[in-house]
Coordinates of C-alpha atoms in Angstrom, one line a residue:
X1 CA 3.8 21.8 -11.8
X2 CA 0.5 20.4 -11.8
X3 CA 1.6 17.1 -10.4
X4 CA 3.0 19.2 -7.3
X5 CA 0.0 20.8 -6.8
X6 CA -2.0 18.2 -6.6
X7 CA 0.2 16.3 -4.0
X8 CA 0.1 19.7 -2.2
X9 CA -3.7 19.5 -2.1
X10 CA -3.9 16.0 -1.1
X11 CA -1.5 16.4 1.8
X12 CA -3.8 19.0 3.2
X13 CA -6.7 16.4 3.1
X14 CA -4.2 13.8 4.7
X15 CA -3.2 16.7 7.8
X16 CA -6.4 17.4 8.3
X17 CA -7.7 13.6 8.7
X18 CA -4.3 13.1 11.1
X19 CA -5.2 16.3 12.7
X20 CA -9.2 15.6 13.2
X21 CA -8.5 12.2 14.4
X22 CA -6.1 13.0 17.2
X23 CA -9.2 15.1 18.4
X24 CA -11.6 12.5 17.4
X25 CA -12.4 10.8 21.4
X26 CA -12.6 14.2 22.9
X27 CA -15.9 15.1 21.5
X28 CA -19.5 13.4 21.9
X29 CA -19.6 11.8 18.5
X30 CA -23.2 9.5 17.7
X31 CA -22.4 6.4 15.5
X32 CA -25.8 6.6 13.6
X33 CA -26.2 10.2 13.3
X34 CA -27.9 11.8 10.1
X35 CA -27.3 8.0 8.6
X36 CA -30.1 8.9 6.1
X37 CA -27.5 11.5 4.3
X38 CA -25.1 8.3 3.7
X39 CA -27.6 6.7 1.8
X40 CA -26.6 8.3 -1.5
X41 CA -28.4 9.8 -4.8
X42 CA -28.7 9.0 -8.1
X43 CA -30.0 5.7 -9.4
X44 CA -26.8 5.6 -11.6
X45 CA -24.5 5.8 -9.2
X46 CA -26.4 3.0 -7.1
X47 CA -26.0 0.8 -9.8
X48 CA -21.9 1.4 -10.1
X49 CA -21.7 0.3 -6.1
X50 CA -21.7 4.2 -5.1
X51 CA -18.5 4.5 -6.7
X52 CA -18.1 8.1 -8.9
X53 CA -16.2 10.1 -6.4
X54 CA -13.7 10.4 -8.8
X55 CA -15.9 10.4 -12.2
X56 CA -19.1 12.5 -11.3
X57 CA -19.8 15.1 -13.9
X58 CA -23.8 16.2 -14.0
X59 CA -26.6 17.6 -11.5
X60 CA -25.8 14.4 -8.9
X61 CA -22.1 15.6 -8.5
X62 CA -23.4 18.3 -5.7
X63 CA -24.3 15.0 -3.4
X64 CA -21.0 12.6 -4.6
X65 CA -18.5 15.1 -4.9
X66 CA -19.0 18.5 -5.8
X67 CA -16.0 19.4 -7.8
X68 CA -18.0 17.6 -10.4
X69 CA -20.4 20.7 -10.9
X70 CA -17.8 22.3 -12.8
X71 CA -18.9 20.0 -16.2
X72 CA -22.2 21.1 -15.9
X73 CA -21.0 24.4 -17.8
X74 CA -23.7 24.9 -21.4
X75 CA -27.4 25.0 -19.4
X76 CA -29.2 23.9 -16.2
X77 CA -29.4 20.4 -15.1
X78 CA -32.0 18.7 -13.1
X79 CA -32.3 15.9 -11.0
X80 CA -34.9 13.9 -9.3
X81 CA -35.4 10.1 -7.7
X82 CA -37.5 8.0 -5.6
X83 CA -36.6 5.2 -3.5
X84 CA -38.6 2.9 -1.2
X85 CA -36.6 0.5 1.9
X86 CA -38.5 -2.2 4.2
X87 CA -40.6 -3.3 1.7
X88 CA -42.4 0.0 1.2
X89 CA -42.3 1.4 5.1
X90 CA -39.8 3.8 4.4
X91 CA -39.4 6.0 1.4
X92 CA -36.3 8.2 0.0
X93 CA -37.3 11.2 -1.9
X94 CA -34.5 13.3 -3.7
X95 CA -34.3 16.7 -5.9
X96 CA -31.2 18.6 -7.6
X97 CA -30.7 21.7 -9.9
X98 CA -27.3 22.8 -10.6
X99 CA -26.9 25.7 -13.1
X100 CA -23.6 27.1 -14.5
X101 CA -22.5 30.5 -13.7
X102 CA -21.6 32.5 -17.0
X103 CA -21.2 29.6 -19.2
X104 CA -19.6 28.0 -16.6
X105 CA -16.6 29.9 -16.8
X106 CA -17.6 31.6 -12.7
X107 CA -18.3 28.1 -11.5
X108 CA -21.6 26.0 -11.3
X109 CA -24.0 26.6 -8.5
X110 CA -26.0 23.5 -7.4
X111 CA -28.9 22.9 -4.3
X112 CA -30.7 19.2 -3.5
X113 CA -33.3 18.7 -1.3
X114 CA -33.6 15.2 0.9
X115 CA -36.1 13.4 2.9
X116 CA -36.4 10.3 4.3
X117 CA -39.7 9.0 5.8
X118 CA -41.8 6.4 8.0
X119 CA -45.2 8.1 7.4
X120 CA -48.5 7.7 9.0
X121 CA -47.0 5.6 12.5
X122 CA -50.1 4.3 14.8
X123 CA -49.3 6.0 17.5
X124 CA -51.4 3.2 20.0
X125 CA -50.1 4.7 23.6
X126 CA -53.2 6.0 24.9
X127 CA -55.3 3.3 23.1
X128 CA -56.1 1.7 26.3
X129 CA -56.8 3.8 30.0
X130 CA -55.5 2.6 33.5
X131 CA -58.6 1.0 33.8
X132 CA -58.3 -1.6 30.7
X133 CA -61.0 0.0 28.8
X134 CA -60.2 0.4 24.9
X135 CA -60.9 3.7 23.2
X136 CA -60.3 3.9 19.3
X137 CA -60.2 7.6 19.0
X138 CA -57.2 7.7 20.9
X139 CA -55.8 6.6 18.1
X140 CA -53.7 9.2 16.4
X141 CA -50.5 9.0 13.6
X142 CA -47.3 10.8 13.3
X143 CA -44.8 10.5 10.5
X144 CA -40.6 10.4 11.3
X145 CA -39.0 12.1 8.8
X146 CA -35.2 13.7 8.1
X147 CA -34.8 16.4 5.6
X148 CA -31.2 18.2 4.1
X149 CA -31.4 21.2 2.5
X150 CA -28.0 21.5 0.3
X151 CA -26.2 24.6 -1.3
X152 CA -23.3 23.7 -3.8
X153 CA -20.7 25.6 -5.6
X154 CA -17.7 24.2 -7.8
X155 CA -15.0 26.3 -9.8
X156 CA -12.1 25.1 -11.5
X157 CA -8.7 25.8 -9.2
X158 CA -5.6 28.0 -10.1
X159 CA -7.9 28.2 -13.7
X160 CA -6.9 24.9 -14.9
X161 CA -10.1 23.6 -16.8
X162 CA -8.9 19.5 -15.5
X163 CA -8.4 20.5 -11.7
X164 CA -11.9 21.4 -9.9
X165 CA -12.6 22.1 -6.6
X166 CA -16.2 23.0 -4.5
X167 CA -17.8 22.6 -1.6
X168 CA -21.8 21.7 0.0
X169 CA -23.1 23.6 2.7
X170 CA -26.0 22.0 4.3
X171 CA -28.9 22.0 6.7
X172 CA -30.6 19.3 8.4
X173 CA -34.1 19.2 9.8
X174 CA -35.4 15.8 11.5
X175 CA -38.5 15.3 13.6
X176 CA -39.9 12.7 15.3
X177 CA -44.0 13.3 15.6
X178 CA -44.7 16.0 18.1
X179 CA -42.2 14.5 20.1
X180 CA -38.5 16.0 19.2
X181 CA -37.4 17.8 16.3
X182 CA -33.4 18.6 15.4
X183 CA -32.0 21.0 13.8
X184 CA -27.9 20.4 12.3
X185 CA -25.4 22.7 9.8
X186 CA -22.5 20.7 8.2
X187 CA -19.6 21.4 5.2
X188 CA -18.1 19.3 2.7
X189 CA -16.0 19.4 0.4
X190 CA -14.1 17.5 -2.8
X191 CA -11.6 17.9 -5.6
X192 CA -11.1 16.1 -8.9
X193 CA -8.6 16.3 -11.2
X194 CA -8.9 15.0 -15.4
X195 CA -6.6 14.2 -17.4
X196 CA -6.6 14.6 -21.4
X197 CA -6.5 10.3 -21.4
X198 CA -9.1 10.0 -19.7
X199 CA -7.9 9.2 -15.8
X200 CA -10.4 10.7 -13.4
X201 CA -9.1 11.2 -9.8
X202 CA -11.4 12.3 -6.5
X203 CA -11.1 13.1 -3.3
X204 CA -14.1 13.6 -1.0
X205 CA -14.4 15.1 2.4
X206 CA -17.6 15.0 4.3
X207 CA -18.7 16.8 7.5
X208 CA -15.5 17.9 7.3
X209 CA -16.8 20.8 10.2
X210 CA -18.7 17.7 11.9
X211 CA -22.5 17.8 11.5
X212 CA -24.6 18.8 14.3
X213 CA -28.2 18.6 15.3
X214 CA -29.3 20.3 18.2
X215 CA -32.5 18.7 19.9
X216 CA -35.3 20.0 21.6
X217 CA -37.6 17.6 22.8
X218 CA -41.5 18.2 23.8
X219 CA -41.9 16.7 27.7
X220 CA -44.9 17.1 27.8
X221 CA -45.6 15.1 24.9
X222 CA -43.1 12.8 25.7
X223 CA -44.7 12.3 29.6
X224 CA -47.6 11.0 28.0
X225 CA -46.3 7.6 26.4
X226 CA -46.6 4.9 28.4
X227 CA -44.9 1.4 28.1
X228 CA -46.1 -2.0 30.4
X229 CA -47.9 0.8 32.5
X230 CA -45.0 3.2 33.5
X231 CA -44.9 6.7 32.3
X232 CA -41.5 7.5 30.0
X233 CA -41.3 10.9 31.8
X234 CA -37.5 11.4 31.7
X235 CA -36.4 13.1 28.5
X236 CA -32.7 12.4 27.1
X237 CA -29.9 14.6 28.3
X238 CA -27.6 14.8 26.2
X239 CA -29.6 16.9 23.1
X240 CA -26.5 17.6 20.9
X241 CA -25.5 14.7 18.5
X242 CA -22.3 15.1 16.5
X243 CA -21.6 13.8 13.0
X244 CA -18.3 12.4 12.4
X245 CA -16.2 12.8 8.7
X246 CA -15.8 10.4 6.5
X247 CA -13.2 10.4 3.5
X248 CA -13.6 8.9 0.2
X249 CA -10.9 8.6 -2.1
X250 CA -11.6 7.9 -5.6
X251 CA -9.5 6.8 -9.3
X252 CA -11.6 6.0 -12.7
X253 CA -10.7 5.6 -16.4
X254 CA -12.8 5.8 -19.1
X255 CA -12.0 3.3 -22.1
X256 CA -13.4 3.8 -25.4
X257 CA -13.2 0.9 -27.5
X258 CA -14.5 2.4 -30.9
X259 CA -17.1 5.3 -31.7
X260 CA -19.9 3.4 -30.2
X261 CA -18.9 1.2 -27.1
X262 CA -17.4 2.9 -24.0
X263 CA -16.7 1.2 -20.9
X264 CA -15.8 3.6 -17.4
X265 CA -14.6 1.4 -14.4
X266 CA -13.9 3.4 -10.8
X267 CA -12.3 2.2 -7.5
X268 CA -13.3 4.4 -4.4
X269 CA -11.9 3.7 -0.7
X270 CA -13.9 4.9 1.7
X271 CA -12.3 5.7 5.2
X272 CA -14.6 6.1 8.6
X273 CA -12.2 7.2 12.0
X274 CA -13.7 4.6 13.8
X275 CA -13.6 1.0 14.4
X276 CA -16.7 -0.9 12.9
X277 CA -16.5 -3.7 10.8
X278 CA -15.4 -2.9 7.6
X279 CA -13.1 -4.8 5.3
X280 CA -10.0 -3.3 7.2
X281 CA -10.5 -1.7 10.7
X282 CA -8.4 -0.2 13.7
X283 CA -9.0 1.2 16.6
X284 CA -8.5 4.6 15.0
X285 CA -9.5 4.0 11.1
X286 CA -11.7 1.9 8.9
X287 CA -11.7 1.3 5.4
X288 CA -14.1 -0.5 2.8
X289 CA -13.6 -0.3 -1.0
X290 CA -16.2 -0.6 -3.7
X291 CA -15.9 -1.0 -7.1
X292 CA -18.1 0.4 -10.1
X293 CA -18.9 -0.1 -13.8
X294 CA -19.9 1.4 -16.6
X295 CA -20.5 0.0 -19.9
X296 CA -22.5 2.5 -22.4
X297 CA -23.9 2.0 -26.8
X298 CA -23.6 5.8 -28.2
X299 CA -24.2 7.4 -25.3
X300 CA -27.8 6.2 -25.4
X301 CA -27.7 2.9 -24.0
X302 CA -26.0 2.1 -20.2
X303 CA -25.5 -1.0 -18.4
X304 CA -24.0 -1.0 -15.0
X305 CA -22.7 -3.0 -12.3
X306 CA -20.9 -2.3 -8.7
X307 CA -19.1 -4.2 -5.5
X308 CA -19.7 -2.1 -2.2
X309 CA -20.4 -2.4 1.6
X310 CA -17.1 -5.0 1.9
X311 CA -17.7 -6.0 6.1
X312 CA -17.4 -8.6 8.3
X313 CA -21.0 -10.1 9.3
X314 CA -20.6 -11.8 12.9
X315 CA -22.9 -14.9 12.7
X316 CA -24.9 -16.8 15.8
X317 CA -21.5 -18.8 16.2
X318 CA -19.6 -15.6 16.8
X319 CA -17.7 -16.4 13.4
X320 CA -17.3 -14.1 11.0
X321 CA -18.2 -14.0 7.4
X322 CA -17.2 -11.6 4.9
X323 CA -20.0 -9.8 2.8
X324 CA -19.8 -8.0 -0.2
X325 CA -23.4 -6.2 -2.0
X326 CA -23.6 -6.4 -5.3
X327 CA -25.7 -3.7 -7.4
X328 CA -27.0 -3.7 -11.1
X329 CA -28.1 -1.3 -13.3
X330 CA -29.4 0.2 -16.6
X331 CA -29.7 3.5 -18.1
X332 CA -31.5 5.4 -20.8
X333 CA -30.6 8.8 -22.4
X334 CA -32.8 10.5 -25.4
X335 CA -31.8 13.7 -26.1
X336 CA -31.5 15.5 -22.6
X337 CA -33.5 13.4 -20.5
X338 CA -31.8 10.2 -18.7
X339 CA -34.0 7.5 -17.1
X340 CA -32.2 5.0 -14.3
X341 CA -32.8 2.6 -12.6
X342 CA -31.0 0.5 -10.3
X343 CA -31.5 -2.9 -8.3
X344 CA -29.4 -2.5 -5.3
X345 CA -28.1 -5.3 -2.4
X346 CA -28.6 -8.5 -4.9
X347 CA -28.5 -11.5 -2.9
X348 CA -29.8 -10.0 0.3
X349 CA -26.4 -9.5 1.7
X350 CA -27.4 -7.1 4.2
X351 CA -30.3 -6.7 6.8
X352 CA -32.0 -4.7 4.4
X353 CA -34.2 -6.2 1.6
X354 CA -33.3 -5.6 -2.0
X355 CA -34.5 -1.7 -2.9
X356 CA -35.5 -0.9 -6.7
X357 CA -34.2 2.7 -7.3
X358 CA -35.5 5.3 -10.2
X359 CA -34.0 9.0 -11.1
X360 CA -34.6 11.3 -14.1
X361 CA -32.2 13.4 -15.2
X362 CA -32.6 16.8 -17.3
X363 CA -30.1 18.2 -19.4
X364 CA -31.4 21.3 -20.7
X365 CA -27.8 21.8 -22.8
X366 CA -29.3 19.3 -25.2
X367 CA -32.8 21.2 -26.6
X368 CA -31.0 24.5 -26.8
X369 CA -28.9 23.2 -29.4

């Protein structure tokens, strides 16, 4: 019975990717848009190559997959982690709370907060007049910065404690200086399903509605940048931007191999409906896996290792090579707080330079013992 129900809900996700993609060219999708919610959370997860659709059971399960609220069911959890990209230019703040409902047994509520900055940008436009002469105090700063506001609830389905299902609803703020600001509303949702051996099985849907962000853009601030002398007076047209789904699909198992060592291993595919170059692409549909581990002492003691971001890099030749990041990372739990920290795109396979990543997590379930 279970087993049908199951395939039933997974159809449904498969329909509706069938169904959105048929749809797909008819509406004015942006490749890049809201790319700073793709980035992830958690420093644990980082160091597992992103992949815990499937496994995700704490505070961090309200970004990866929020059917994974539902184990956060004794006391409040908390969540925070800081990141820094570009050597330092750009920083990735996150925060999460999720707190069961009843004991759990009405669902787990959950909210995160996001932001994603360039602060303090010279802004050097009016530095010099029309008639060469160089003025200082024109010199003013502006920071560019995206912020997600994210409400999460998770229940368990049909009242089977292994089968969970929830859903994010979310709301986007970016701004660019004085210059433009956006605002966006998006929906996502997931399932998992646990078995009493110890499989763990995800699904994933994101932007399942499509994101938007509407833009409103200050001309007058824009009319007064200049570049090689001409006056950027012509403000974009198009000022709605689109976010297209993404699907992740997701199978762990946890091993134990006595009362001390434990060893969880996850394999996530993670589907775009678009061509880019990921390890297998179409016109219609892309698809990269990534691969995650988990080896953990009592509980206590985690180390951690994951395979993502499997695409074809197209060289000066025009050949093309096939890159793989590799992640590391270590954890440490004492009583109900968790420290992580993860080293993320080892080997500089990727434009971006390597990124150290640290979270805390707070389990408030363990003091009230």
């Amino acid at each position: 019975m279970k087993g049908k129900i199951l395939k039933k809900i997974t159809l449904s996700f498969i329909i509706w990717a069938v169904h959105f993609n048929i749809n797909l060219h008819a509406q004015a999708f942006r490749k890049y848009s809201n790319e700073f919610l793709n980035i992830g959370a958690d420093a644990r997860a980082f160091g597992m190559g992103n992949s815990v659709i499937a496994s995700v059971s704490d505070v961090n399960a309200g970004y990866w997959n929020p059917a994974g609220l539902t184990e956060v069911r004794d006391a409040w959890q908390g969540a925070l982690m800081h990141a820094e990209y570009f050597q330092s230019i750009a920083k990735y703040e996150y925060a999460a709370a999720a707190i069961p409902l009843n004991s759990g047994t009405e669902g787990t509520i959950g909210f995160s907060l996001y932001r994603f900055a360039v602060d303090d940008i010279m802004n050097t436009t009016q530095l010099i007049d029309n008639q060469g002469n160089i003025d200082y105090n024109k010199i003013s700063r502006f920071s560019t910065a995206d912020y997600a506001f994210m409400a999460s609830y998770a229940g368990n389905l049909f009242n089977d404690p292994n089968l969970s299902i929830g859903a994010n609803a979310k709301i986007v703020y970016r701004h660019i200086g004085k210059f433009a600001n956006a605002f966006g509303f998006g929906l996502d949702a997931g399932l998992q399903y646990r078995t009493q051996d110890q499989f763990y099985f995800g699904i994933m849907a994101r932007d399942i509605t499509t994101t938007f962000n509407a833009w409103s853009v200050n001309e007058k601030k824009l009319n007064k940048l200049e570049l090689d002398g001409e006056t950027l007076n012509e403000a974009p047209k198009d000022k709605i931007e689109l976010t297209m789904p993404k699907l992740k699909l997701g199978a762990a198992k946890k091993f134990d191999f006595n009362d001390k060592f434990g060893l969880l291993a996850e394999l996530d595919l993670n589907f775009e409906f678009d061509k880019n170059n990921d390890w297998l692409s179409s016109e219609a549909l892309s698809m990269s896996p990534s691969l995650g581990i988990e080896l953990d002492y009592d509980h206590v003691v985690f180390l951690r290792a994951g395979l993502n971001n499997m695409q074809y890099e197209t060289r000066f030749d025009d050949s093309r090579k096939l890159t793989i990041q590799p992640n590391a990372g270590i954890g440490f739990r004492y009583k109900g707080v968790t420290v992580d920290y993860a080293l993320t795109n080892i080997g500089n396979s990727s434009v971006a330079l390597y990124s150290n990543i640290f979270s805390v997590k707070i389990d408030m379930a363990e003091f009230i013992k």
